[in-house]
Tab-separated table of C-alpha atoms in Angstrom:
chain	number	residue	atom	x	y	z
A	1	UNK	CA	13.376	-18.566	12.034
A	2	UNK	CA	12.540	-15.557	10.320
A	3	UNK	CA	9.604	-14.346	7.978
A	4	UNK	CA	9.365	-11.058	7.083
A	5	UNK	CA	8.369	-9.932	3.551
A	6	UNK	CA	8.467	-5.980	2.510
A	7	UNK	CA	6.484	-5.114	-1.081
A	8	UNK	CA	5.478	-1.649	-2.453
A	9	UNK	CA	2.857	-2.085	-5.770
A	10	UNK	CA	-0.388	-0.693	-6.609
A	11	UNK	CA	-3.697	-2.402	-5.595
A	12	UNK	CA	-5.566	-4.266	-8.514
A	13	UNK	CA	-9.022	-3.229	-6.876
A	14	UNK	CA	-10.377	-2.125	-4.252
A	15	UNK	CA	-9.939	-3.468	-0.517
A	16	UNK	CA	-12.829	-6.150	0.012
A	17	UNK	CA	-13.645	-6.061	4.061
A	18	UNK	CA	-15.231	-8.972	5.645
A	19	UNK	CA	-15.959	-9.558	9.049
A	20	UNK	CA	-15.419	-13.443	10.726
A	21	UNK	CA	-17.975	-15.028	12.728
A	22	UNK	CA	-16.919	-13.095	15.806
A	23	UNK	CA	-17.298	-9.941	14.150
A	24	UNK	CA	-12.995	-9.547	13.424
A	25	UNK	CA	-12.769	-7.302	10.541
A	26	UNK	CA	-10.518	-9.066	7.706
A	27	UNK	CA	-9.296	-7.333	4.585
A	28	UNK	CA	-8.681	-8.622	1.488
A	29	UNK	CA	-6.739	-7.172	-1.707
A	30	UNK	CA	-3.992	-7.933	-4.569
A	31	UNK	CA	-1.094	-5.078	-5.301
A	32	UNK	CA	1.080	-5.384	-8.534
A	33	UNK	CA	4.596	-5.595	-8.087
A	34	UNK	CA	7.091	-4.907	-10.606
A	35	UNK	CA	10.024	-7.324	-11.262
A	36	UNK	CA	13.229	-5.139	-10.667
A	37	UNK	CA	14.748	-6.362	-14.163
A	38	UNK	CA	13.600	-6.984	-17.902
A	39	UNK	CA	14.383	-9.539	-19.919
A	40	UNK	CA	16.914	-10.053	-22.105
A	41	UNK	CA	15.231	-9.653	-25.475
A	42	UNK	CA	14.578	-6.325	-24.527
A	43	UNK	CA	10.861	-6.514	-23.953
A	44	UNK	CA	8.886	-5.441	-20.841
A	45	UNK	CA	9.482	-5.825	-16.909
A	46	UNK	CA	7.137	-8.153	-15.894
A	47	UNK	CA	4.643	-7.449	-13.077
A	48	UNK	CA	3.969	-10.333	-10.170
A	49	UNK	CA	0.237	-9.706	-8.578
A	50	UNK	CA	0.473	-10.450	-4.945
A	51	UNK	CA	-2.807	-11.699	-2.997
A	52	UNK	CA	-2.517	-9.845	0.406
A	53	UNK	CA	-4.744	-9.873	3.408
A	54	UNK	CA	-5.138	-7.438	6.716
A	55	UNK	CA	-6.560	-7.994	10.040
A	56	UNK	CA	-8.512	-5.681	12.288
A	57	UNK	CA	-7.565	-2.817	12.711
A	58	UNK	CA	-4.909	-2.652	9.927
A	59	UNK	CA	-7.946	-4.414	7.810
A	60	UNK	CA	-10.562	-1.490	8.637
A	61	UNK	CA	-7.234	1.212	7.809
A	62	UNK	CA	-6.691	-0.278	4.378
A	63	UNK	CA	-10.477	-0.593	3.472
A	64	UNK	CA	-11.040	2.654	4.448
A	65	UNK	CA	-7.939	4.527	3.151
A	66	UNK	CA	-6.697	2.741	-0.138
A	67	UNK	CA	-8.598	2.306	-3.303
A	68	UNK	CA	-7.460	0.535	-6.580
A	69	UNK	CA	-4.585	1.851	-8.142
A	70	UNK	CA	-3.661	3.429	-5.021
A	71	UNK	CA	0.453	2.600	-3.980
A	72	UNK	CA	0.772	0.962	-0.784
A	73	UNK	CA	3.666	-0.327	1.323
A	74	UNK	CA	2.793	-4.022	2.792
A	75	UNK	CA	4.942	-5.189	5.738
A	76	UNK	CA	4.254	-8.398	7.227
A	77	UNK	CA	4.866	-12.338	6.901
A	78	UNK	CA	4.482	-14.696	3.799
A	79	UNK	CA	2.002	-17.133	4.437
A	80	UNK	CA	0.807	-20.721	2.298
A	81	UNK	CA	-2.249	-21.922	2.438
A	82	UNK	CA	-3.318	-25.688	1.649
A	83	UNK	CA	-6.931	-26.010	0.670
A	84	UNK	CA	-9.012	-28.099	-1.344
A	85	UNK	CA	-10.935	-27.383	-4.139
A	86	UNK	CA	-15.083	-27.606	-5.524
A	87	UNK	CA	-13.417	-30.331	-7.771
A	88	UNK	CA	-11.613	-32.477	-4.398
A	89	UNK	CA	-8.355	-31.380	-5.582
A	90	UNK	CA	-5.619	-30.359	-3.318
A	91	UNK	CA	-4.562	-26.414	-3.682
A	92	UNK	CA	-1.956	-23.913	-2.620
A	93	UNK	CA	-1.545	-20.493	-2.406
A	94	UNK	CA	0.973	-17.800	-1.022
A	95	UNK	CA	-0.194	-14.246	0.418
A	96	UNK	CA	1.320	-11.981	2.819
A	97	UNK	CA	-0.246	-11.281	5.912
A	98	UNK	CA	-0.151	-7.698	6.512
A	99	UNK	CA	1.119	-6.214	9.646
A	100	UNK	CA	1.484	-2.883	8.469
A	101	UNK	CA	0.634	-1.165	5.119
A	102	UNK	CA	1.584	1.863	4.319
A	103	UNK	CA	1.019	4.938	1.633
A	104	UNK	CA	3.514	4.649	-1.174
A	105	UNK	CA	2.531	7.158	-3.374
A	106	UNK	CA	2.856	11.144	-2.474
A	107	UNK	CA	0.730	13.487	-1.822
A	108	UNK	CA	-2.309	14.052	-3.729
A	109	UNK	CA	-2.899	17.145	-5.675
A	110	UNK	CA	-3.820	20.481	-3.525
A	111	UNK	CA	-7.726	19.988	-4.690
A	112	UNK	CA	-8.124	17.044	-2.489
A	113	UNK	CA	-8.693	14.705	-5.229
A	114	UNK	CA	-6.942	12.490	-7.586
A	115	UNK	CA	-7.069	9.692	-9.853
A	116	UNK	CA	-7.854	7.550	-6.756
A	117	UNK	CA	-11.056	9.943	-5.899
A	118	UNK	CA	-11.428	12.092	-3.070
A	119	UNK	CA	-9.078	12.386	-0.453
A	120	UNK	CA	-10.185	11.915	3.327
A	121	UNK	CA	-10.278	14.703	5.798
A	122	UNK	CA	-6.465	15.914	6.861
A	123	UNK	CA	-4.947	13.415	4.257
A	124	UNK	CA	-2.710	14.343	1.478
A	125	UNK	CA	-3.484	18.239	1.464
A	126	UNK	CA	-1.276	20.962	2.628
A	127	UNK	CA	-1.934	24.412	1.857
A	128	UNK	CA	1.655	27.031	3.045
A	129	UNK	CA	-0.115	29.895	5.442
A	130	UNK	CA	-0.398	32.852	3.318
A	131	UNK	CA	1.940	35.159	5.326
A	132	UNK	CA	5.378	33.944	6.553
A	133	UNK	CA	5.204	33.617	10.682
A	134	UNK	CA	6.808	36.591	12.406
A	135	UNK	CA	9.433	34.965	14.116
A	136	UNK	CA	10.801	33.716	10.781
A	137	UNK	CA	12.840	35.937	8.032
A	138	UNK	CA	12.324	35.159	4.232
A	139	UNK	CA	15.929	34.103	2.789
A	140	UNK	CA	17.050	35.957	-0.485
A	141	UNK	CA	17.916	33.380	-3.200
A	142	UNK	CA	21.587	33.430	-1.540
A	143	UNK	CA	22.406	30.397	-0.483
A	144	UNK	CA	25.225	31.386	1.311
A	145	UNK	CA	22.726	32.652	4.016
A	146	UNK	CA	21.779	29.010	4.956
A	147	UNK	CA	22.987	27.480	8.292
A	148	UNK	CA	23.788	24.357	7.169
């Protein structure tokens, strides 16, 4: 058999990390998914919100690294829960257990910050050394100069 779910949306809040009885760190969050199609009349795509968790050390990664509204790539396995209710009533619900999760959105802008806030140390910043290295030769605009 075979579970594996891929989704790519932007999280609804922030990451909430929790820690079991042993001390396992457990993450918790909800990205928002666009459908791929919209409907016939015309109107707007609409947008499935997708109740995700993370364990350990992927769980401390995505607490410390992703913030509402921030893209992120979830790999793992689809998951339904059975539970039961304050009121005695039997409940399900579906979430994907994250194995991975990944950045989906580019780089963030060359101050360091973004919508998102400020971006950790060595993350999503890249500043071009000021002078060219001097085993390297500028190109003209010629692109017949290329290699490839």
């Amino acid at each position: 058999m075979l579970n594996h779910i891929i989704v790519m949306g932007r999280l609804t809040r922030d990451p909430e990390l929790r820690r079991t009885g042993s001390g396992v760190a457990v993450a918790s969050f909800t990205i928002a998914v666009d459908r791929d199609f919209s409907p016939k009349d015309g109107g707007e795509r609409e947008t499935d919100f997708i109740d995700c968790v993370a364990w350990r050390q992927t769980g401390e990664f995505v607490s410390k690294y992703f913030q509402k509204g921030r893209m992120a790539v979830v790999s793992g396995r689809l998951q339904i829960r059975s539970w039961t209710d304050k009121d005695g009533n039997k409940r399900r619900t579906a979430e994907v257990v994250a194995d991975n999760v990944y950045f989906g959105d580019s780089k963030r802008d060359d101050q360091g910050a973004s919508a998102f806030g400020a971006a950790p140390a060595g993350f999503g910043t890249y500043s071009a050394p000021a002078t060219p290295a001097s085993d390297f030769a500028m190109l003209e605009d010629d692109d017949a100069q290329l290699p490839f």
